[in-house]
């Protein structure tokens, strides 16, 4: 079992904030709706002299908060799926041998640019950046495209289609930043990019026309085999292992 170093995730923080917004917006909907209806009923029963515009304005405000609620709920569901994907991936990466170290949510801060990763896997053979995605359905596109097309089917048979950002470009940028960071610290370890789709049912129709050297997997065993057996150009020394871990433990 691999060693795990956990760093607080920005994704989890955003998910918690989104959950709080969902609760607050729902609470405001209830308050505004109850108040508006209550005042309106009192006016109609001639038990109140408040102008009828007041409860109408309150009910309009309730409608606004309903829109806010569904917007926040959608964001929360997306962030929740992302966190669920990270948890599932960590469970898989823990299966690596004990001489591997897995760092969760390390942050690259180099040359004025800050970038949070999902996972950094450090072994004697190489260093791997693992980016995890919890998409479902069919993903199609090219590695050079800015966006990929996603098609998924709901349980009731409905088809949903949308465009998503190309995650390979994200993985490629992460790898380049890591290589720059290693050069600045005189670390010779080879860095590899891994893009892992948690849901094994995800169908990938991706044409590699840009050759960005990002390994794509939707099968856990294949990903683990790749990480364990890929040999870098340089064997990582014990001093380099310690140096890499210290960089991301901060």
PDB file of C-alpha atoms in Angstrom:
ATOM      1  CA  UNK A   1       0.000   0.000   0.000  1.00  0.00           C
ATOM      2  CA  UNK A   2       1.387   3.397  -0.984  1.00  0.00           C
ATOM      3  CA  UNK A   3       2.121   6.206   1.454  1.00  0.00           C
ATOM      4  CA  UNK A   4      -0.379   9.085   1.259  1.00  0.00           C
ATOM      5  CA  UNK A   5       0.320  12.722   2.084  1.00  0.00           C
ATOM      6  CA  UNK A   6      -2.936  14.681   2.232  1.00  0.00           C
ATOM      7  CA  UNK A   7      -3.143  18.385   1.460  1.00  0.00           C
ATOM      8  CA  UNK A   8      -6.429  20.304   1.774  1.00  0.00           C
ATOM      9  CA  UNK A   9      -8.301  20.440  -1.506  1.00  0.00           C
ATOM     10  CA  UNK A  10      -9.560  23.700  -3.008  1.00  0.00           C
ATOM     11  CA  UNK A  11     -12.273  21.660  -4.713  1.00  0.00           C
ATOM     12  CA  UNK A  12     -13.597  20.487  -1.351  1.00  0.00           C
ATOM     13  CA  UNK A  13     -13.595  24.058  -0.044  1.00  0.00           C
ATOM     14  CA  UNK A  14     -15.578  25.218  -3.070  1.00  0.00           C
ATOM     15  CA  UNK A  15     -18.003  22.316  -2.639  1.00  0.00           C
ATOM     16  CA  UNK A  16     -18.624  23.281   1.003  1.00  0.00           C
ATOM     17  CA  UNK A  17     -19.195  26.920   0.016  1.00  0.00           C
ATOM     18  CA  UNK A  18     -21.621  25.865  -2.703  1.00  0.00           C
ATOM     19  CA  UNK A  19     -23.507  23.674  -0.200  1.00  0.00           C
ATOM     20  CA  UNK A  20     -23.816  26.637   2.174  1.00  0.00           C
ATOM     21  CA  UNK A  21     -25.173  28.791  -0.667  1.00  0.00           C
ATOM     22  CA  UNK A  22     -27.732  26.086  -1.494  1.00  0.00           C
ATOM     23  CA  UNK A  23     -28.962  26.048   2.111  1.00  0.00           C
ATOM     24  CA  UNK A  24     -29.082  29.850   2.429  1.00  0.00           C
ATOM     25  CA  UNK A  25     -30.882  30.384  -0.876  1.00  0.00           C
ATOM     26  CA  UNK A  26     -33.428  27.682   0.017  1.00  0.00           C
ATOM     27  CA  UNK A  27     -33.983  29.317   3.416  1.00  0.00           C
ATOM     28  CA  UNK A  28     -34.536  32.731   1.810  1.00  0.00           C
ATOM     29  CA  UNK A  29     -37.015  31.183  -0.648  1.00  0.00           C
ATOM     30  CA  UNK A  30     -39.060  29.797   2.243  1.00  0.00           C
ATOM     31  CA  UNK A  31     -38.944  33.045   4.214  1.00  0.00           C
ATOM     32  CA  UNK A  32     -39.861  35.255   1.254  1.00  0.00           C
ATOM     33  CA  UNK A  33     -42.590  32.928  -0.024  1.00  0.00           C
ATOM     34  CA  UNK A  34     -44.192  32.488   3.412  1.00  0.00           C
ATOM     35  CA  UNK A  35     -44.006  36.210   4.158  1.00  0.00           C
ATOM     36  CA  UNK A  36     -45.312  37.255   0.747  1.00  0.00           C
ATOM     37  CA  UNK A  37     -48.221  34.822   0.755  1.00  0.00           C
ATOM     38  CA  UNK A  38     -49.071  35.641   4.369  1.00  0.00           C
ATOM     39  CA  UNK A  39     -49.189  39.377   3.759  1.00  0.00           C
ATOM     40  CA  UNK A  40     -51.114  38.941   0.491  1.00  0.00           C
ATOM     41  CA  UNK A  41     -53.769  36.788   2.203  1.00  0.00           C
ATOM     42  CA  UNK A  42     -54.114  39.376   4.993  1.00  0.00           C
ATOM     43  CA  UNK A  43     -54.628  42.140   2.428  1.00  0.00           C
ATOM     44  CA  UNK A  44     -57.217  40.119   0.486  1.00  0.00           C
ATOM     45  CA  UNK A  45     -59.090  39.354   3.726  1.00  0.00           C
ATOM     46  CA  UNK A  46     -58.879  43.071   4.559  1.00  0.00           C
ATOM     47  CA  UNK A  47     -57.002  42.344   7.754  1.00  0.00           C
ATOM     48  CA  UNK A  48     -54.036  44.495   6.713  1.00  0.00           C
ATOM     49  CA  UNK A  49     -53.634  47.985   5.271  1.00  0.00           C
ATOM     50  CA  UNK A  50     -50.241  47.248   3.677  1.00  0.00           C
ATOM     51  CA  UNK A  51     -50.074  48.189   0.015  1.00  0.00           C
ATOM     52  CA  UNK A  52     -50.499  45.158  -2.250  1.00  0.00           C
ATOM     53  CA  UNK A  53     -47.225  45.999  -4.045  1.00  0.00           C
ATOM     54  CA  UNK A  54     -45.262  44.927  -0.957  1.00  0.00           C
ATOM     55  CA  UNK A  55     -46.183  41.208  -0.961  1.00  0.00           C
ATOM     56  CA  UNK A  56     -45.848  41.131  -4.750  1.00  0.00           C
ATOM     57  CA  UNK A  57     -42.287  42.463  -4.465  1.00  0.00           C
ATOM     58  CA  UNK A  58     -41.540  39.884  -1.759  1.00  0.00           C
ATOM     59  CA  UNK A  59     -42.833  37.074  -3.997  1.00  0.00           C
ATOM     60  CA  UNK A  60     -40.697  38.368  -6.890  1.00  0.00           C
ATOM     61  CA  UNK A  61     -37.736  38.255  -4.513  1.00  0.00           C
ATOM     62  CA  UNK A  62     -38.672  34.650  -3.686  1.00  0.00           C
ATOM     63  CA  UNK A  63     -38.624  33.873  -7.404  1.00  0.00           C
ATOM     64  CA  UNK A  64     -35.127  35.380  -7.691  1.00  0.00           C
ATOM     65  CA  UNK A  65     -33.920  33.228  -4.809  1.00  0.00           C
ATOM     66  CA  UNK A  66     -35.420  30.148  -6.496  1.00  0.00           C
ATOM     67  CA  UNK A  67     -33.238  30.883  -9.540  1.00  0.00           C
ATOM     68  CA  UNK A  68     -30.231  31.363  -7.248  1.00  0.00           C
ATOM     69  CA  UNK A  69     -31.040  28.080  -5.497  1.00  0.00           C
ATOM     70  CA  UNK A  70     -31.100  26.021  -8.708  1.00  0.00           C
ATOM     71  CA  UNK A  71     -27.921  27.723  -9.973  1.00  0.00           C
ATOM     72  CA  UNK A  72     -26.100  26.954  -6.723  1.00  0.00           C
ATOM     73  CA  UNK A  73     -27.514  23.420  -6.678  1.00  0.00           C
ATOM     74  CA  UNK A  74     -26.157  22.754 -10.166  1.00  0.00           C
ATOM     75  CA  UNK A  75     -22.719  24.039  -9.164  1.00  0.00           C
ATOM     76  CA  UNK A  76     -22.796  21.961  -5.983  1.00  0.00           C
ATOM     77  CA  UNK A  77     -23.692  18.775  -7.902  1.00  0.00           C
ATOM     78  CA  UNK A  78     -20.750  19.339 -10.284  1.00  0.00           C
ATOM     79  CA  UNK A  79     -18.308  19.959  -7.414  1.00  0.00           C
ATOM     80  CA  UNK A  80     -19.687  16.991  -5.488  1.00  0.00           C
ATOM     81  CA  UNK A  81     -19.086  14.732  -8.490  1.00  0.00           C
ATOM     82  CA  UNK A  82     -15.523  16.052  -8.710  1.00  0.00           C
ATOM     83  CA  UNK A  83     -14.843  15.322  -5.037  1.00  0.00           C
ATOM     84  CA  UNK A  84     -16.383  11.867  -5.422  1.00  0.00           C
ATOM     85  CA  UNK A  85     -14.060  11.253  -8.364  1.00  0.00           C
ATOM     86  CA  UNK A  86     -11.007  12.324  -6.351  1.00  0.00           C
ATOM     87  CA  UNK A  87     -11.986  10.024  -3.475  1.00  0.00           C
ATOM     88  CA  UNK A  88     -12.410   7.073  -5.850  1.00  0.00           C
ATOM     89  CA  UNK A  89      -9.054   7.771  -7.509  1.00  0.00           C
ATOM     90  CA  UNK A  90      -7.230   8.016  -4.178  1.00  0.00           C
ATOM     91  CA  UNK A  91      -8.650   4.650  -3.168  1.00  0.00           C
ATOM     92  CA  UNK A  92      -7.172   3.200  -6.369  1.00  0.00           C
ATOM     93  CA  UNK A  93      -3.771   4.894  -6.011  1.00  0.00           C
ATOM     94  CA  UNK A  94      -3.441   3.524  -2.485  1.00  0.00           C
ATOM     95  CA  UNK A  95      -3.059   0.093  -4.117  1.00  0.00           C
ATOM     96  CA  UNK A  96       0.375   1.055  -5.447  1.00  0.00           C
ATOM     97  CA  UNK A  97       3.367  -0.598  -3.710  1.00  0.00           C
ATOM     98  CA  UNK A  98       4.658   0.877  -0.459  1.00  0.00           C
ATOM     99  CA  UNK A  99       7.672   2.520  -2.130  1.00  0.00           C
ATOM    100  CA  UNK A 100       5.288   4.935  -3.905  1.00  0.00           C
ATOM    101  CA  UNK A 101       4.113   8.173  -2.311  1.00  0.00           C
ATOM    102  CA  UNK A 102       0.813   9.783  -3.288  1.00  0.00           C
ATOM    103  CA  UNK A 103       0.331  13.488  -2.541  1.00  0.00           C
ATOM    104  CA  UNK A 104      -3.235  14.759  -2.773  1.00  0.00           C
ATOM    105  CA  UNK A 105      -3.949  18.247  -4.144  1.00  0.00           C
ATOM    106  CA  UNK A 106      -0.360  19.556  -4.273  1.00  0.00           C
ATOM    107  CA  UNK A 107       0.063  23.120  -5.531  1.00  0.00           C
ATOM    108  CA  UNK A 108       2.660  24.153  -8.098  1.00  0.00           C
ATOM    109  CA  UNK A 109       3.788  27.691  -7.350  1.00  0.00           C
ATOM    110  CA  UNK A 110       6.514  28.656  -9.755  1.00  0.00           C
ATOM    111  CA  UNK A 111       7.468  31.725 -11.796  1.00  0.00           C
ATOM    112  CA  UNK A 112       4.384  33.602 -10.646  1.00  0.00           C
ATOM    113  CA  UNK A 113       1.932  30.883 -11.684  1.00  0.00           C
ATOM    114  CA  UNK A 114      -0.141  28.835  -9.221  1.00  0.00           C
ATOM    115  CA  UNK A 115      -1.706  25.549 -10.241  1.00  0.00           C
ATOM    116  CA  UNK A 116      -3.394  22.882  -8.077  1.00  0.00           C
ATOM    117  CA  UNK A 117      -3.041  19.254  -9.124  1.00  0.00           C
ATOM    118  CA  UNK A 118      -5.306  16.357  -8.206  1.00  0.00           C
ATOM    119  CA  UNK A 119      -2.535  13.896  -7.369  1.00  0.00           C
ATOM    120  CA  UNK A 120       1.231  13.654  -7.542  1.00  0.00           C
ATOM    121  CA  UNK A 121       2.590  10.098  -7.468  1.00  0.00           C
ATOM    122  CA  UNK A 122       6.276   9.739  -6.646  1.00  0.00           C
ATOM    123  CA  UNK A 123       8.152   6.504  -7.219  1.00  0.00           C
ATOM    124  CA  UNK A 124      11.785   5.552  -7.700  1.00  0.00           C
ATOM    125  CA  UNK A 125      11.069   5.071 -11.386  1.00  0.00           C
ATOM    126  CA  UNK A 126       9.341   8.397 -12.215  1.00  0.00           C
ATOM    127  CA  UNK A 127       6.972  11.131 -11.105  1.00  0.00           C
ATOM    128  CA  UNK A 128       3.356  11.091 -12.298  1.00  0.00           C
ATOM    129  CA  UNK A 129       0.774  13.858 -12.335  1.00  0.00           C
ATOM    130  CA  UNK A 130      -2.652  12.218 -12.153  1.00  0.00           C
ATOM    131  CA  UNK A 131      -5.608  14.353 -13.210  1.00  0.00           C
ATOM    132  CA  UNK A 132      -8.946  12.710 -12.496  1.00  0.00           C
ATOM    133  CA  UNK A 133     -12.280  13.373 -14.212  1.00  0.00           C
ATOM    134  CA  UNK A 134     -15.686  12.042 -13.241  1.00  0.00           C
ATOM    135  CA  UNK A 135     -17.422  12.384 -16.622  1.00  0.00           C
ATOM    136  CA  UNK A 136     -19.952   9.903 -17.954  1.00  0.00           C
ATOM    137  CA  UNK A 137     -21.121   8.921 -21.417  1.00  0.00           C
ATOM    138  CA  UNK A 138     -19.284   9.302 -24.711  1.00  0.00           C
ATOM    139  CA  UNK A 139     -16.466  11.831 -25.053  1.00  0.00           C
ATOM    140  CA  UNK A 140     -15.283  12.683 -28.545  1.00  0.00           C
ATOM    141  CA  UNK A 141     -12.783  15.145 -29.966  1.00  0.00           C
ATOM    142  CA  UNK A 142      -9.142  15.702 -30.778  1.00  0.00           C
ATOM    143  CA  UNK A 143      -6.241  16.367 -28.442  1.00  0.00           C
ATOM    144  CA  UNK A 144      -5.748  19.693 -30.245  1.00  0.00           C
ATOM    145  CA  UNK A 145      -9.368  20.824 -29.709  1.00  0.00           C
ATOM    146  CA  UNK A 146     -10.153  23.435 -27.055  1.00  0.00           C
ATOM    147  CA  UNK A 147     -13.322  21.491 -26.231  1.00  0.00           C
ATOM    148  CA  UNK A 148     -14.613  17.936 -26.418  1.00  0.00           C
ATOM    149  CA  UNK A 149     -18.205  16.862 -26.993  1.00  0.00           C
ATOM    150  CA  UNK A 150     -19.987  14.850 -24.326  1.00  0.00           C
ATOM    151  CA  UNK A 151     -23.096  12.738 -24.922  1.00  0.00           C
ATOM    152  CA  UNK A 152     -24.751  10.913 -22.046  1.00  0.00           C
ATOM    153  CA  UNK A 153     -28.020   9.079 -21.487  1.00  0.00           C
ATOM    154  CA  UNK A 154     -30.147   9.409 -18.374  1.00  0.00           C
ATOM    155  CA  UNK A 155     -31.916   6.492 -16.704  1.00  0.00           C
ATOM    156  CA  UNK A 156     -35.193   7.486 -18.351  1.00  0.00           C
ATOM    157  CA  UNK A 157     -33.613   7.420 -21.806  1.00  0.00           C
ATOM    158  CA  UNK A 158     -33.103  11.149 -22.346  1.00  0.00           C
ATOM    159  CA  UNK A 159     -29.977  12.229 -24.225  1.00  0.00           C
ATOM    160  CA  UNK A 160     -27.901  15.138 -22.926  1.00  0.00           C
ATOM    161  CA  UNK A 161     -25.180  16.787 -24.962  1.00  0.00           C
ATOM    162  CA  UNK A 162     -22.706  19.506 -24.058  1.00  0.00           C
ATOM    163  CA  UNK A 163     -19.155  20.655 -24.716  1.00  0.00           C
ATOM    164  CA  UNK A 164     -16.499  20.348 -22.004  1.00  0.00           C
ATOM    165  CA  UNK A 165     -13.006  21.794 -21.746  1.00  0.00           C
ATOM    166  CA  UNK A 166     -10.316  19.537 -23.177  1.00  0.00           C
ATOM    167  CA  UNK A 167      -8.680  17.972 -20.062  1.00  0.00           C
ATOM    168  CA  UNK A 168      -5.605  16.871 -22.035  1.00  0.00           C
ATOM    169  CA  UNK A 169      -4.551  20.488 -22.469  1.00  0.00           C
ATOM    170  CA  UNK A 170      -4.851  20.929 -18.708  1.00  0.00           C
ATOM    171  CA  UNK A 171      -2.687  17.849 -18.064  1.00  0.00           C
ATOM    172  CA  UNK A 172      -0.142  19.022 -20.631  1.00  0.00           C
ATOM    173  CA  UNK A 173       0.180  22.447 -18.942  1.00  0.00           C
ATOM    174  CA  UNK A 174       0.551  20.813 -15.546  1.00  0.00           C
ATOM    175  CA  UNK A 175       3.395  18.634 -16.819  1.00  0.00           C
ATOM    176  CA  UNK A 176       5.236  21.597 -18.348  1.00  0.00           C
ATOM    177  CA  UNK A 177       4.953  23.596 -15.107  1.00  0.00           C
ATOM    178  CA  UNK A 178       6.221  20.653 -13.085  1.00  0.00           C
ATOM    179  CA  UNK A 179       9.208  20.235 -15.391  1.00  0.00           C
ATOM    180  CA  UNK A 180      10.031  23.933 -14.978  1.00  0.00           C
ATOM    181  CA  UNK A 181       9.792  23.580 -11.204  1.00  0.00           C
ATOM    182  CA  UNK A 182      12.071  20.538 -11.195  1.00  0.00           C
ATOM    183  CA  UNK A 183      14.649  22.336 -13.333  1.00  0.00           C
ATOM    184  CA  UNK A 184      14.677  25.244 -10.874  1.00  0.00           C
ATOM    185  CA  UNK A 185      15.341  22.787  -8.029  1.00  0.00           C
ATOM    186  CA  UNK A 186      17.897  20.733 -10.020  1.00  0.00           C
ATOM    187  CA  UNK A 187      15.712  17.631  -9.981  1.00  0.00           C
ATOM    188  CA  UNK A 188      16.315  15.276 -12.910  1.00  0.00           C
ATOM    189  CA  UNK A 189      13.201  13.091 -12.410  1.00  0.00           C
ATOM    190  CA  UNK A 190      11.077  12.474 -15.498  1.00  0.00           C
ATOM    191  CA  UNK A 191       7.486  13.755 -15.222  1.00  0.00           C
ATOM    192  CA  UNK A 192       4.595  11.889 -16.842  1.00  0.00           C
ATOM    193  CA  UNK A 193       0.993  13.052 -17.236  1.00  0.00           C
ATOM    194  CA  UNK A 194      -1.896  10.690 -16.550  1.00  0.00           C
ATOM    195  CA  UNK A 195      -5.527  11.521 -17.284  1.00  0.00           C
ATOM    196  CA  UNK A 196      -7.860   9.116 -15.484  1.00  0.00           C
ATOM    197  CA  UNK A 197     -11.609   8.849 -16.073  1.00  0.00           C
ATOM    198  CA  UNK A 198     -13.070   7.315 -12.920  1.00  0.00           C
ATOM    199  CA  UNK A 199     -16.190   5.861 -14.521  1.00  0.00           C
ATOM    200  CA  UNK A 200     -15.011   2.810 -16.470  1.00  0.00           C
ATOM    201  CA  UNK A 201     -18.180   3.027 -18.588  1.00  0.00           C
ATOM    202  CA  UNK A 202     -16.968   6.296 -20.109  1.00  0.00           C
ATOM    203  CA  UNK A 203     -16.382   5.768 -23.823  1.00  0.00           C
ATOM    204  CA  UNK A 204     -13.451   7.727 -25.215  1.00  0.00           C
ATOM    205  CA  UNK A 205     -13.357   8.626 -28.898  1.00  0.00           C
ATOM    206  CA  UNK A 206     -10.299  10.825 -28.836  1.00  0.00           C
ATOM    207  CA  UNK A 207      -8.000  11.355 -31.813  1.00  0.00           C
ATOM    208  CA  UNK A 208      -4.430  12.111 -30.741  1.00  0.00           C
ATOM    209  CA  UNK A 209      -3.487  14.617 -33.438  1.00  0.00           C
ATOM    210  CA  UNK A 210      -1.346  16.881 -31.227  1.00  0.00           C
ATOM    211  CA  UNK A 211       0.727  14.163 -29.503  1.00  0.00           C
ATOM    212  CA  UNK A 212       0.867  15.832 -26.096  1.00  0.00           C
ATOM    213  CA  UNK A 213       2.170  12.653 -24.438  1.00  0.00           C
ATOM    214  CA  UNK A 214      -0.655  12.372 -21.918  1.00  0.00           C
ATOM    215  CA  UNK A 215      -1.584   8.802 -20.979  1.00  0.00           C
ATOM    216  CA  UNK A 216      -5.385   8.399 -20.893  1.00  0.00           C
ATOM    217  CA  UNK A 217      -7.119   5.660 -18.898  1.00  0.00           C
ATOM    218  CA  UNK A 218     -10.640   4.692 -17.874  1.00  0.00           C
ATOM    219  CA  UNK A 219      -9.487   1.408 -16.373  1.00  0.00           C
ATOM    220  CA  UNK A 220      -7.907   1.377 -12.903  1.00  0.00           C
ATOM    221  CA  UNK A 221      -5.695  -1.684 -13.385  1.00  0.00           C
ATOM    222  CA  UNK A 222      -4.203  -0.327 -16.617  1.00  0.00           C
ATOM    223  CA  UNK A 223      -3.399   2.982 -14.940  1.00  0.00           C
ATOM    224  CA  UNK A 224      -1.716   1.297 -11.973  1.00  0.00           C
ATOM    225  CA  UNK A 225       0.308  -0.915 -14.307  1.00  0.00           C
ATOM    226  CA  UNK A 226       1.443   2.150 -16.260  1.00  0.00           C
ATOM    227  CA  UNK A 227       2.550   3.979 -13.110  1.00  0.00           C
ATOM    228  CA  UNK A 228       4.382   0.974 -11.680  1.00  0.00           C
ATOM    229  CA  UNK A 229       6.245  -0.012 -14.850  1.00  0.00           C
ATOM    230  CA  UNK A 230       7.018   3.227 -16.696  1.00  0.00           C
ATOM    231  CA  UNK A 231      10.719   3.968 -16.383  1.00  0.00           C
ATOM    232  CA  UNK A 232      11.981   7.537 -16.598  1.00  0.00           C
ATOM    233  CA  UNK A 233      15.227   8.621 -18.221  1.00  0.00           C
ATOM    234  CA  UNK A 234      16.846   9.024 -14.808  1.00  0.00           C
ATOM    235  CA  UNK A 235      16.517   6.908 -11.676  1.00  0.00           C
ATOM    236  CA  UNK A 236      15.308   9.117  -8.854  1.00  0.00           C
ATOM    237  CA  UNK A 237      17.882   9.322  -6.068  1.00  0.00           C
ATOM    238  CA  UNK A 238      16.934   9.227  -2.398  1.00  0.00           C
ATOM    239  CA  UNK A 239      17.916  12.896  -2.045  1.00  0.00           C
ATOM    240  CA  UNK A 240      15.651  13.828  -4.942  1.00  0.00           C
ATOM    241  CA  UNK A 241      12.774  11.858  -3.441  1.00  0.00           C
ATOM    242  CA  UNK A 242      13.172  13.751  -0.183  1.00  0.00           C
ATOM    243  CA  UNK A 243      13.471  17.084  -2.015  1.00  0.00           C
ATOM    244  CA  UNK A 244      10.300  16.495  -4.087  1.00  0.00           C
ATOM    245  CA  UNK A 245       8.266  15.515  -1.020  1.00  0.00           C
ATOM    246  CA  UNK A 246       9.486  18.560   0.906  1.00  0.00           C
ATOM    247  CA  UNK A 247       8.492  20.921  -1.927  1.00  0.00           C
ATOM    248  CA  UNK A 248       4.864  19.812  -1.826  1.00  0.00           C
ATOM    249  CA  UNK A 249       4.536  19.265   1.905  1.00  0.00           C
ATOM    250  CA  UNK A 250       4.696  23.029   2.485  1.00  0.00           C
TER     251      UNK A 250
END
